[in-house]
């Protein structure tokens, strides 16, 4: 029978404890969410600065809709590009010290666009090359696999392994080579060694791309991400991608770089050319969020919550994957045990999602704890207390 594989694949995922399902959020206020009539403190949101429901963002959506309507009505190259889109792009370009910025509807689309536009055709006798960190976002890896470039992946933050791949694969100075990494890694929460990656890219005549989806908004003096934190120029990092759906509290993404790079994407990136533009109201709300005066205070609160959690977790003997970001993963190592721990935490009123294979490598299943400026100090204490209880119960179950 046609498509028998569908049921078989679902049955296999179910038997392995890896089947994904969705939960409907009935309401969300601050750090609290309501699901099926129950309230939980949410430790699974990427809304790091709690901007999603800030008065600044919500009022900007209202004002934007009043001015521009609910949607854009067309692709950017037809009639969907407004002064709201242009204002956001120009603001970001100035803030990031880049020539130009291009908006996308999602980080997934932006990463795919970069890979498939830059590596969608043969440019010389030498095969183009993409060398990406092993833990790079799936959107980028899939885009690279669908391109004409050869994709190699270096062990996470392993500079000697990266160097060995560069040495083995670069055949000519004219070869197009892209080294790709994340600013803050989405599942581990650690950062890339950017100064060293810049140096190795320069030595190999390669471009460096940084996906800063989880650093943009939280890092740097003004929240402009790892690029600002390390004071990286456009020449050092020719391609920068980041998203608005996390710390900024809206949705969408952007790619920043040279004028030629952005003009090339406008002309050759199918994900941009053939997609309806993001609503102008969304672009306006995003700009207002980026310019909000309370961002600095919220970054300070977030930093306090991160330090508090790490201190209390260490005192409690919890084994965290080393991270100084809002992403604080607690390694479990087994998919079913991670799911069980997540369910037990829910019974205590805490929403902490289990992240399992294939999202993370096998045997690195974990509780992905994310902290926010919306959390109170007592929320952090409650989380650590609950984790101690749940993990002790899990040990008894295993024994």
mmCIF file of C-alpha atoms in Angstrom:
data_model
loop_
_atom_site.group_PDB
_atom_site.id
_atom_site.type_symbol
_atom_site.label_atom_id
_atom_site.label_comp_id
_atom_site.label_asym_id
_atom_site.label_seq_id
_atom_site.Cartn_x
_atom_site.Cartn_y
_atom_site.Cartn_z
ATOM 1 C CA UNK A 1 0.000 0.000 0.000
ATOM 2 C CA UNK A 2 1.289 3.470 -0.896
ATOM 3 C CA UNK A 3 2.886 5.520 1.877
ATOM 4 C CA UNK A 4 2.985 2.647 4.383
ATOM 5 C CA UNK A 5 6.165 4.202 5.712
ATOM 6 C CA UNK A 6 4.174 6.983 7.450
ATOM 7 C CA UNK A 7 2.542 4.744 10.048
ATOM 8 C CA UNK A 8 5.694 2.668 10.428
ATOM 9 C CA UNK A 9 7.849 5.732 11.076
ATOM 10 C CA UNK A 10 5.410 7.066 13.669
ATOM 11 C CA UNK A 11 5.223 3.680 15.414
ATOM 12 C CA UNK A 12 9.008 3.524 15.583
ATOM 13 C CA UNK A 13 9.276 7.024 17.047
ATOM 14 C CA UNK A 14 6.559 6.167 19.566
ATOM 15 C CA UNK A 15 8.253 2.962 20.706
ATOM 16 C CA UNK A 16 11.559 4.813 21.183
ATOM 17 C CA UNK A 17 9.935 7.548 23.261
ATOM 18 C CA UNK A 18 10.793 10.113 20.591
ATOM 19 C CA UNK A 19 7.367 10.967 19.156
ATOM 20 C CA UNK A 20 6.790 14.698 19.020
ATOM 21 C CA UNK A 21 3.444 16.308 19.836
ATOM 22 C CA UNK A 22 2.133 19.823 20.399
ATOM 23 C CA UNK A 23 0.576 21.462 23.444
ATOM 24 C CA UNK A 24 -1.883 24.323 23.137
ATOM 25 C CA UNK A 25 -1.020 27.391 25.216
ATOM 26 C CA UNK A 26 -4.278 28.897 26.459
ATOM 27 C CA UNK A 27 -2.695 32.027 27.919
ATOM 28 C CA UNK A 28 0.692 33.498 28.795
ATOM 29 C CA UNK A 29 1.373 36.260 31.297
ATOM 30 C CA UNK A 30 4.927 37.049 32.312
ATOM 31 C CA UNK A 31 6.669 33.773 33.137
ATOM 32 C CA UNK A 32 3.359 31.924 33.587
ATOM 33 C CA UNK A 33 1.598 29.860 30.947
ATOM 34 C CA UNK A 34 -1.741 28.062 31.082
ATOM 35 C CA UNK A 35 -2.226 24.692 29.400
ATOM 36 C CA UNK A 36 -5.409 22.600 29.719
ATOM 37 C CA UNK A 37 -6.502 24.598 32.743
ATOM 38 C CA UNK A 38 -3.185 24.198 34.587
ATOM 39 C CA UNK A 39 -0.685 26.961 35.261
ATOM 40 C CA UNK A 40 3.079 26.543 34.980
ATOM 41 C CA UNK A 41 6.201 28.638 35.375
ATOM 42 C CA UNK A 42 7.631 28.529 31.877
ATOM 43 C CA UNK A 43 11.305 27.570 31.564
ATOM 44 C CA UNK A 44 11.086 26.645 27.880
ATOM 45 C CA UNK A 45 10.671 29.996 26.164
ATOM 46 C CA UNK A 46 13.220 31.802 23.987
ATOM 47 C CA UNK A 47 11.631 35.136 24.972
ATOM 48 C CA UNK A 48 14.808 35.979 26.864
ATOM 49 C CA UNK A 49 14.048 39.643 27.557
ATOM 50 C CA UNK A 50 10.304 39.123 28.083
ATOM 51 C CA UNK A 51 9.616 41.558 25.242
ATOM 52 C CA UNK A 52 6.900 39.505 23.536
ATOM 53 C CA UNK A 53 4.181 40.891 25.796
ATOM 54 C CA UNK A 54 5.839 44.202 26.648
ATOM 55 C CA UNK A 55 3.681 47.300 26.253
ATOM 56 C CA UNK A 56 6.223 48.637 23.743
ATOM 57 C CA UNK A 57 5.887 45.695 21.358
ATOM 58 C CA UNK A 58 2.136 45.222 21.728
ATOM 59 C CA UNK A 59 1.384 48.920 21.194
ATOM 60 C CA UNK A 60 3.738 48.996 18.205
ATOM 61 C CA UNK A 61 1.821 46.101 16.623
ATOM 62 C CA UNK A 62 -1.419 48.046 17.101
ATOM 63 C CA UNK A 63 0.063 51.215 15.647
ATOM 64 C CA UNK A 64 1.651 49.279 12.786
ATOM 65 C CA UNK A 65 -1.582 47.525 11.874
ATOM 66 C CA UNK A 66 -3.425 50.849 11.957
ATOM 67 C CA UNK A 67 -0.888 52.320 9.534
ATOM 68 C CA UNK A 68 -0.078 49.353 7.274
ATOM 69 C CA UNK A 69 -2.787 46.752 7.754
ATOM 70 C CA UNK A 70 -2.504 43.123 8.781
ATOM 71 C CA UNK A 71 -0.256 41.819 5.997
ATOM 72 C CA UNK A 72 2.143 43.009 3.327
ATOM 73 C CA UNK A 73 0.092 41.772 0.388
ATOM 74 C CA UNK A 74 2.975 40.859 -1.912
ATOM 75 C CA UNK A 75 6.587 39.777 -2.165
ATOM 76 C CA UNK A 76 9.205 42.455 -1.433
ATOM 77 C CA UNK A 77 10.096 42.791 -5.116
ATOM 78 C CA UNK A 78 6.506 43.350 -6.228
ATOM 79 C CA UNK A 79 4.762 45.724 -3.817
ATOM 80 C CA UNK A 80 5.366 44.268 -0.340
ATOM 81 C CA UNK A 81 8.373 46.395 0.632
ATOM 82 C CA UNK A 82 7.401 49.465 2.687
ATOM 83 C CA UNK A 83 9.129 52.276 4.514
ATOM 84 C CA UNK A 84 8.700 50.214 7.702
ATOM 85 C CA UNK A 85 10.818 47.412 6.219
ATOM 86 C CA UNK A 86 13.399 49.874 4.965
ATOM 87 C CA UNK A 87 13.597 51.671 8.320
ATOM 88 C CA UNK A 88 14.246 48.398 10.148
ATOM 89 C CA UNK A 89 16.925 47.331 7.656
ATOM 90 C CA UNK A 90 18.686 50.698 7.795
ATOM 91 C CA UNK A 91 18.572 50.801 11.593
ATOM 92 C CA UNK A 92 20.103 47.337 11.855
ATOM 93 C CA UNK A 93 22.790 48.116 9.297
ATOM 94 C CA UNK A 94 23.827 51.185 11.298
ATOM 95 C CA UNK A 95 23.735 49.390 14.642
ATOM 96 C CA UNK A 96 25.732 46.424 13.348
ATOM 97 C CA UNK A 97 28.166 48.474 11.241
ATOM 98 C CA UNK A 98 27.195 46.579 8.099
ATOM 99 C CA UNK A 99 26.594 47.975 4.624
ATOM 100 C CA UNK A 100 23.127 46.509 4.248
ATOM 101 C CA UNK A 101 20.549 44.229 5.855
ATOM 102 C CA UNK A 102 17.892 42.010 4.270
ATOM 103 C CA UNK A 103 14.767 40.836 6.098
ATOM 104 C CA UNK A 104 13.412 37.280 5.977
ATOM 105 C CA UNK A 105 10.263 35.663 7.365
ATOM 106 C CA UNK A 106 12.229 33.208 9.520
ATOM 107 C CA UNK A 107 15.714 32.178 10.500
ATOM 108 C CA UNK A 108 15.104 28.895 8.688
ATOM 109 C CA UNK A 109 14.418 30.756 5.450
ATOM 110 C CA UNK A 110 17.419 33.054 5.937
ATOM 111 C CA UNK A 111 19.859 30.182 6.460
ATOM 112 C CA UNK A 112 18.459 28.241 3.526
ATOM 113 C CA UNK A 113 18.642 31.342 1.337
ATOM 114 C CA UNK A 114 22.299 31.975 2.116
ATOM 115 C CA UNK A 115 23.305 28.375 1.353
ATOM 116 C CA UNK A 116 21.273 27.932 -1.789
ATOM 117 C CA UNK A 117 21.858 31.367 -3.297
ATOM 118 C CA UNK A 118 25.628 31.413 -2.745
ATOM 119 C CA UNK A 119 26.148 27.756 -3.580
ATOM 120 C CA UNK A 120 23.360 27.044 -6.045
ATOM 121 C CA UNK A 121 25.559 26.860 -9.115
ATOM 122 C CA UNK A 122 29.105 25.911 -10.063
ATOM 123 C CA UNK A 123 31.370 28.954 -9.989
ATOM 124 C CA UNK A 124 34.761 27.533 -10.982
ATOM 125 C CA UNK A 125 36.666 24.328 -11.647
ATOM 126 C CA UNK A 126 37.026 23.894 -7.888
ATOM 127 C CA UNK A 127 34.059 22.691 -5.870
ATOM 128 C CA UNK A 128 32.714 25.238 -3.403
ATOM 129 C CA UNK A 129 33.093 24.274 0.237
ATOM 130 C CA UNK A 130 31.005 24.780 3.371
ATOM 131 C CA UNK A 131 32.565 23.816 6.709
ATOM 132 C CA UNK A 132 30.077 24.069 9.573
ATOM 133 C CA UNK A 133 30.188 23.421 13.294
ATOM 134 C CA UNK A 134 28.661 20.026 14.075
ATOM 135 C CA UNK A 135 25.961 21.693 16.206
ATOM 136 C CA UNK A 136 24.942 24.290 13.611
ATOM 137 C CA UNK A 137 21.177 24.814 13.247
ATOM 138 C CA UNK A 138 19.356 22.169 11.204
ATOM 139 C CA UNK A 139 18.080 24.899 8.881
ATOM 140 C CA UNK A 140 21.627 25.717 7.815
ATOM 141 C CA UNK A 141 22.753 22.098 7.520
ATOM 142 C CA UNK A 142 19.758 21.199 5.374
ATOM 143 C CA UNK A 143 20.366 24.238 3.184
ATOM 144 C CA UNK A 144 24.019 23.289 2.768
ATOM 145 C CA UNK A 145 23.136 19.687 1.927
ATOM 146 C CA UNK A 146 20.768 20.946 -0.773
ATOM 147 C CA UNK A 147 23.434 23.131 -2.369
ATOM 148 C CA UNK A 148 26.171 22.255 -4.853
ATOM 149 C CA UNK A 149 28.910 22.850 -2.284
ATOM 150 C CA UNK A 150 30.721 20.094 -0.474
ATOM 151 C CA UNK A 151 29.615 20.114 3.175
ATOM 152 C CA UNK A 152 32.029 19.141 5.936
ATOM 153 C CA UNK A 153 31.309 19.458 9.651
ATOM 154 C CA UNK A 154 33.905 20.048 12.328
ATOM 155 C CA UNK A 155 33.555 18.805 15.883
ATOM 156 C CA UNK A 156 31.815 21.328 18.091
ATOM 157 C CA UNK A 157 34.120 24.311 18.738
ATOM 158 C CA UNK A 158 37.096 22.096 17.840
ATOM 159 C CA UNK A 159 39.618 24.420 16.178
ATOM 160 C CA UNK A 160 42.226 21.754 15.329
ATOM 161 C CA UNK A 161 39.547 19.678 13.596
ATOM 162 C CA UNK A 162 38.388 22.724 11.647
ATOM 163 C CA UNK A 163 41.977 23.386 10.586
ATOM 164 C CA UNK A 164 42.391 19.804 9.414
ATOM 165 C CA UNK A 165 39.259 20.074 7.260
ATOM 166 C CA UNK A 166 40.445 23.363 5.779
ATOM 167 C CA UNK A 167 43.840 21.863 4.986
ATOM 168 C CA UNK A 168 42.333 18.745 3.425
ATOM 169 C CA UNK A 169 39.653 20.401 1.304
ATOM 170 C CA UNK A 170 40.970 23.738 0.052
ATOM 171 C CA UNK A 171 42.585 23.229 -3.334
ATOM 172 C CA UNK A 172 42.987 26.805 -4.544
ATOM 173 C CA UNK A 173 42.930 30.403 -3.237
ATOM 174 C CA UNK A 174 40.122 31.008 -5.760
ATOM 175 C CA UNK A 175 37.907 28.378 -4.151
ATOM 176 C CA UNK A 176 34.734 29.681 -2.484
ATOM 177 C CA UNK A 177 34.882 28.551 1.152
ATOM 178 C CA UNK A 178 32.393 29.370 3.910
ATOM 179 C CA UNK A 179 33.018 28.569 7.572
ATOM 180 C CA UNK A 180 29.767 28.626 9.556
ATOM 181 C CA UNK A 181 29.072 28.704 13.269
ATOM 182 C CA UNK A 182 26.476 29.908 15.765
ATOM 183 C CA UNK A 183 27.083 32.780 18.154
ATOM 184 C CA UNK A 184 25.287 31.061 21.031
ATOM 185 C CA UNK A 185 24.474 27.421 20.363
ATOM 186 C CA UNK A 186 20.774 26.681 20.614
ATOM 187 C CA UNK A 187 20.929 23.380 22.500
ATOM 188 C CA UNK A 188 24.154 23.697 24.537
ATOM 189 C CA UNK A 189 24.047 27.432 25.296
ATOM 190 C CA UNK A 190 27.798 27.897 24.889
ATOM 191 C CA UNK A 191 29.482 30.351 22.538
ATOM 192 C CA UNK A 192 31.725 29.947 19.515
ATOM 193 C CA UNK A 193 35.417 30.948 19.823
ATOM 194 C CA UNK A 194 34.897 33.815 17.386
ATOM 195 C CA UNK A 195 38.342 35.487 17.477
ATOM 196 C CA UNK A 196 40.008 32.163 16.664
ATOM 197 C CA UNK A 197 37.457 31.368 13.939
ATOM 198 C CA UNK A 198 38.062 34.778 12.388
ATOM 199 C CA UNK A 199 41.801 34.127 12.354
ATOM 200 C CA UNK A 200 41.486 30.672 10.780
ATOM 201 C CA UNK A 201 39.033 31.918 8.164
ATOM 202 C CA UNK A 202 41.363 34.757 7.203
ATOM 203 C CA UNK A 203 44.355 32.399 6.931
ATOM 204 C CA UNK A 204 42.363 30.156 4.572
ATOM 205 C CA UNK A 205 40.852 32.976 2.489
ATOM 206 C CA UNK A 206 37.423 31.787 3.647
ATOM 207 C CA UNK A 207 34.349 33.748 4.624
ATOM 208 C CA UNK A 208 32.953 33.348 8.125
ATOM 209 C CA UNK A 209 29.194 33.241 8.740
ATOM 210 C CA UNK A 210 27.691 33.606 12.217
ATOM 211 C CA UNK A 211 24.137 32.526 13.020
ATOM 212 C CA UNK A 212 23.428 34.608 16.127
ATOM 213 C CA UNK A 213 19.794 33.688 16.655
ATOM 214 C CA UNK A 214 20.290 33.117 20.395
ATOM 215 C CA UNK A 215 22.837 35.843 21.104
ATOM 216 C CA UNK A 216 21.204 38.749 19.300
ATOM 217 C CA UNK A 217 19.335 40.918 21.804
ATOM 218 C CA UNK A 218 21.044 39.522 24.904
ATOM 219 C CA UNK A 219 24.796 39.936 24.374
ATOM 220 C CA UNK A 220 26.889 43.037 23.855
ATOM 221 C CA UNK A 221 26.625 46.438 25.511
ATOM 222 C CA UNK A 222 23.617 47.342 23.384
ATOM 223 C CA UNK A 223 22.292 43.827 22.868
ATOM 224 C CA UNK A 224 23.541 43.497 19.303
ATOM 225 C CA UNK A 225 24.880 40.010 19.950
ATOM 226 C CA UNK A 226 28.224 38.272 19.731
ATOM 227 C CA UNK A 227 29.358 40.574 16.928
ATOM 228 C CA UNK A 228 29.120 43.568 19.258
ATOM 229 C CA UNK A 229 30.477 41.616 22.239
ATOM 230 C CA UNK A 230 33.637 40.777 20.257
ATOM 231 C CA UNK A 231 33.678 44.014 18.224
ATOM 232 C CA UNK A 232 33.748 42.082 14.953
ATOM 233 C CA UNK A 233 33.838 44.013 11.699
ATOM 234 C CA UNK A 234 32.070 43.182 8.448
ATOM 235 C CA UNK A 235 35.407 42.146 6.963
ATOM 236 C CA UNK A 236 35.969 39.683 9.829
ATOM 237 C CA UNK A 237 32.432 38.261 9.694
ATOM 238 C CA UNK A 238 31.128 38.807 6.140
ATOM 239 C CA UNK A 239 27.763 37.103 6.812
ATOM 240 C CA UNK A 240 25.679 37.667 9.933
ATOM 241 C CA UNK A 241 22.253 36.111 10.446
ATOM 242 C CA UNK A 242 19.999 36.630 13.452
ATOM 243 C CA UNK A 243 16.340 36.353 14.366
ATOM 244 C CA UNK A 244 13.669 38.517 15.980
ATOM 245 C CA UNK A 245 11.536 35.713 17.423
ATOM 246 C CA UNK A 246 13.624 35.244 20.547
ATOM 247 C CA UNK A 247 15.011 38.138 22.588
ATOM 248 C CA UNK A 248 13.360 40.793 20.397
ATOM 249 C CA UNK A 249 9.873 39.386 20.970
ATOM 250 C CA UNK A 250 8.438 39.528 17.438
ATOM 251 C CA UNK A 251 9.241 37.233 14.487
ATOM 252 C CA UNK A 252 11.360 37.016 11.362
ATOM 253 C CA UNK A 253 15.085 37.268 10.711
ATOM 254 C CA UNK A 254 17.754 39.154 8.814
ATOM 255 C CA UNK A 255 21.035 38.710 6.985
ATOM 256 C CA UNK A 256 23.611 41.499 7.244
ATOM 257 C CA UNK A 257 26.701 42.037 5.130
ATOM 258 C CA UNK A 258 28.238 43.957 2.271
ATOM 259 C CA UNK A 259 26.164 45.839 -0.266
ATOM 260 C CA UNK A 260 27.124 43.323 -2.944
ATOM 261 C CA UNK A 261 26.128 40.351 -0.773
ATOM 262 C CA UNK A 262 22.692 41.785 0.010
ATOM 263 C CA UNK A 263 22.079 42.857 -3.583
ATOM 264 C CA UNK A 264 23.067 39.352 -4.697
ATOM 265 C CA UNK A 265 20.555 37.795 -2.283
ATOM 266 C CA UNK A 266 17.842 40.164 -3.482
ATOM 267 C CA UNK A 267 18.439 38.909 -7.006
ATOM 268 C CA UNK A 268 19.198 35.222 -6.433
ATOM 269 C CA UNK A 269 17.732 34.105 -3.067
ATOM 270 C CA UNK A 270 14.504 32.306 -3.933
ATOM 271 C CA UNK A 271 13.392 32.294 -0.281
ATOM 272 C CA UNK A 272 13.305 36.090 -0.498
ATOM 273 C CA UNK A 273 12.147 36.605 -4.080
ATOM 274 C CA UNK A 274 9.197 34.208 -3.989
ATOM 275 C CA UNK A 275 7.907 34.769 -0.434
ATOM 276 C CA UNK A 276 5.315 37.286 0.662
ATOM 277 C CA UNK A 277 7.114 39.942 2.700
ATOM 278 C CA UNK A 278 6.726 39.996 6.463
ATOM 279 C CA UNK A 279 3.848 42.269 7.523
ATOM 280 C CA UNK A 280 4.955 45.898 7.695
ATOM 281 C CA UNK A 281 3.365 46.087 11.146
ATOM 282 C CA UNK A 282 5.737 43.330 12.246
ATOM 283 C CA UNK A 283 8.738 45.232 10.904
ATOM 284 C CA UNK A 284 7.561 48.345 12.749
ATOM 285 C CA UNK A 285 7.023 46.437 16.024
ATOM 286 C CA UNK A 286 10.476 44.878 15.668
ATOM 287 C CA UNK A 287 12.099 48.281 15.241
ATOM 288 C CA UNK A 288 10.281 49.631 18.293
ATOM 289 C CA UNK A 289 11.411 46.615 20.320
ATOM 290 C CA UNK A 290 15.033 47.124 19.295
ATOM 291 C CA UNK A 291 14.839 50.793 20.285
ATOM 292 C CA UNK A 292 13.041 50.215 23.613
ATOM 293 C CA UNK A 293 14.713 51.965 26.556
ATOM 294 C CA UNK A 294 14.047 49.104 29.002
ATOM 295 C CA UNK A 295 16.186 46.622 27.039
ATOM 296 C CA UNK A 296 19.329 47.409 29.041
ATOM 297 C CA UNK A 297 17.548 46.851 32.359
ATOM 298 C CA UNK A 298 16.059 43.591 31.110
ATOM 299 C CA UNK A 299 19.453 42.320 29.995
ATOM 300 C CA UNK A 300 20.743 43.105 33.483
ATOM 301 C CA UNK A 301 17.898 41.174 35.112
ATOM 302 C CA UNK A 302 18.484 38.230 32.792
ATOM 303 C CA UNK A 303 22.187 38.189 33.707
ATOM 304 C CA UNK A 304 21.232 38.117 37.400
ATOM 305 C CA UNK A 305 18.855 35.179 36.877
ATOM 306 C CA UNK A 306 21.526 33.242 34.961
ATOM 307 C CA UNK A 307 24.095 33.723 37.729
ATOM 308 C CA UNK A 308 21.562 32.833 40.429
ATOM 309 C CA UNK A 309 20.538 29.634 38.685
ATOM 310 C CA UNK A 310 24.105 28.505 38.053
ATOM 311 C CA UNK A 311 25.063 29.190 41.687
ATOM 312 C CA UNK A 312 22.071 27.357 43.151
ATOM 313 C CA UNK A 313 22.420 24.477 40.689
ATOM 314 C CA UNK A 314 26.067 24.057 41.637
ATOM 315 C CA UNK A 315 25.173 24.062 45.328
ATOM 316 C CA UNK A 316 22.505 21.433 44.642
ATOM 317 C CA UNK A 317 24.962 19.221 42.772
ATOM 318 C CA UNK A 318 23.142 19.469 39.427
ATOM 319 C CA UNK A 319 25.248 18.638 36.372
ATOM 320 C CA UNK A 320 24.749 21.400 33.827
ATOM 321 C CA UNK A 321 26.338 21.655 30.400
ATOM 322 C CA UNK A 322 28.698 24.672 30.819
ATOM 323 C CA UNK A 323 26.949 27.822 29.594
ATOM 324 C CA UNK A 324 26.881 31.511 30.490
ATOM 325 C CA UNK A 325 23.829 32.230 28.354
ATOM 326 C CA UNK A 326 20.086 32.051 29.011
ATOM 327 C CA UNK A 327 20.184 28.461 27.741
ATOM 328 C CA UNK A 328 21.093 26.168 30.657
ATOM 329 C CA UNK A 329 20.899 22.502 29.599
ATOM 330 C CA UNK A 330 20.780 19.716 32.181
ATOM 331 C CA UNK A 331 22.108 16.497 30.665
ATOM 332 C CA UNK A 332 20.011 13.356 31.251
ATOM 333 C CA UNK A 333 21.453 11.063 28.560
ATOM 334 C CA UNK A 334 18.350 8.963 27.919
ATOM 335 C CA UNK A 335 15.286 9.992 25.915
ATOM 336 C CA UNK A 336 12.697 8.249 28.077
ATOM 337 C CA UNK A 337 14.267 9.456 31.331
ATOM 338 C CA UNK A 338 14.402 13.014 29.999
ATOM 339 C CA UNK A 339 10.706 12.833 29.080
ATOM 340 C CA UNK A 340 9.862 11.366 32.475
ATOM 341 C CA UNK A 341 11.730 14.154 34.271
ATOM 342 C CA UNK A 342 9.917 16.749 32.169
ATOM 343 C CA UNK A 343 6.514 15.258 33.049
ATOM 344 C CA UNK A 344 7.360 15.172 36.758
ATOM 345 C CA UNK A 345 8.385 18.813 36.668
ATOM 346 C CA UNK A 346 5.048 19.642 35.066
ATOM 347 C CA UNK A 347 3.287 17.935 37.977
ATOM 348 C CA UNK A 348 5.130 20.403 40.213
ATOM 349 C CA UNK A 349 4.009 23.385 38.124
ATOM 350 C CA UNK A 350 7.191 23.880 36.068
ATOM 351 C CA UNK A 351 7.262 23.685 32.280
ATOM 352 C CA UNK A 352 10.681 22.394 31.205
ATOM 353 C CA UNK A 353 10.887 20.684 27.819
ATOM 354 C CA UNK A 354 12.850 17.487 27.227
ATOM 355 C CA UNK A 355 15.043 17.728 24.132
ATOM 356 C CA UNK A 356 15.753 14.335 22.609
ATOM 357 C CA UNK A 357 17.373 12.700 19.627
ATOM 358 C CA UNK A 358 17.315 13.570 16.716
ATOM 359 C CA UNK A 359 17.264 17.235 17.786
ATOM 360 C CA UNK A 360 20.408 16.494 19.813
ATOM 361 C CA UNK A 361 22.932 13.661 19.326
ATOM 362 C CA UNK A 362 22.074 10.234 20.748
ATOM 363 C CA UNK A 363 22.693 9.817 24.472
ATOM 364 C CA UNK A 364 22.748 13.581 25.046
ATOM 365 C CA UNK A 365 18.998 13.889 25.729
ATOM 366 C CA UNK A 366 18.432 16.726 28.137
ATOM 367 C CA UNK A 367 16.206 19.188 29.897
ATOM 368 C CA UNK A 368 16.692 22.454 28.023
ATOM 369 C CA UNK A 369 16.164 25.124 30.664
ATOM 370 C CA UNK A 370 15.822 28.661 29.355
ATOM 371 C CA UNK A 371 15.830 31.691 31.616
ATOM 372 C CA UNK A 372 14.118 35.013 31.062
ATOM 373 C CA UNK A 373 13.954 38.504 32.468
ATOM 374 C CA UNK A 374 10.337 37.613 33.294
ATOM 375 C CA UNK A 375 11.460 35.141 35.977
ATOM 376 C CA UNK A 376 11.494 36.230 39.589
ATOM 377 C CA UNK A 377 14.221 35.168 41.985
ATOM 378 C CA UNK A 378 11.739 32.833 43.717
ATOM 379 C CA UNK A 379 11.019 31.133 40.381
ATOM 380 C CA UNK A 380 14.685 30.185 40.066
ATOM 381 C CA UNK A 381 14.745 28.775 43.586
ATOM 382 C CA UNK A 382 11.582 26.779 42.899
ATOM 383 C CA UNK A 383 13.143 25.333 39.745
ATOM 384 C CA UNK A 384 16.302 24.152 41.504
ATOM 385 C CA UNK A 385 14.294 22.628 44.369
ATOM 386 C CA UNK A 386 12.053 20.788 41.912
ATOM 387 C CA UNK A 387 14.988 19.528 39.850
ATOM 388 C CA UNK A 388 16.541 18.004 42.964
ATOM 389 C CA UNK A 389 13.328 16.185 43.798
ATOM 390 C CA UNK A 390 12.669 14.933 40.281
ATOM 391 C CA UNK A 391 16.198 13.745 39.551
ATOM 392 C CA UNK A 392 16.337 11.891 42.862
ATOM 393 C CA UNK A 393 13.067 10.156 41.991
ATOM 394 C CA UNK A 394 14.424 9.231 38.561
ATOM 395 C CA UNK A 395 17.447 7.592 40.163
ATOM 396 C CA UNK A 396 15.140 5.440 42.267
ATOM 397 C CA UNK A 397 13.146 4.416 39.178
ATOM 398 C CA UNK A 398 16.325 3.425 37.323
ATOM 399 C CA UNK A 399 17.621 1.487 40.334
#
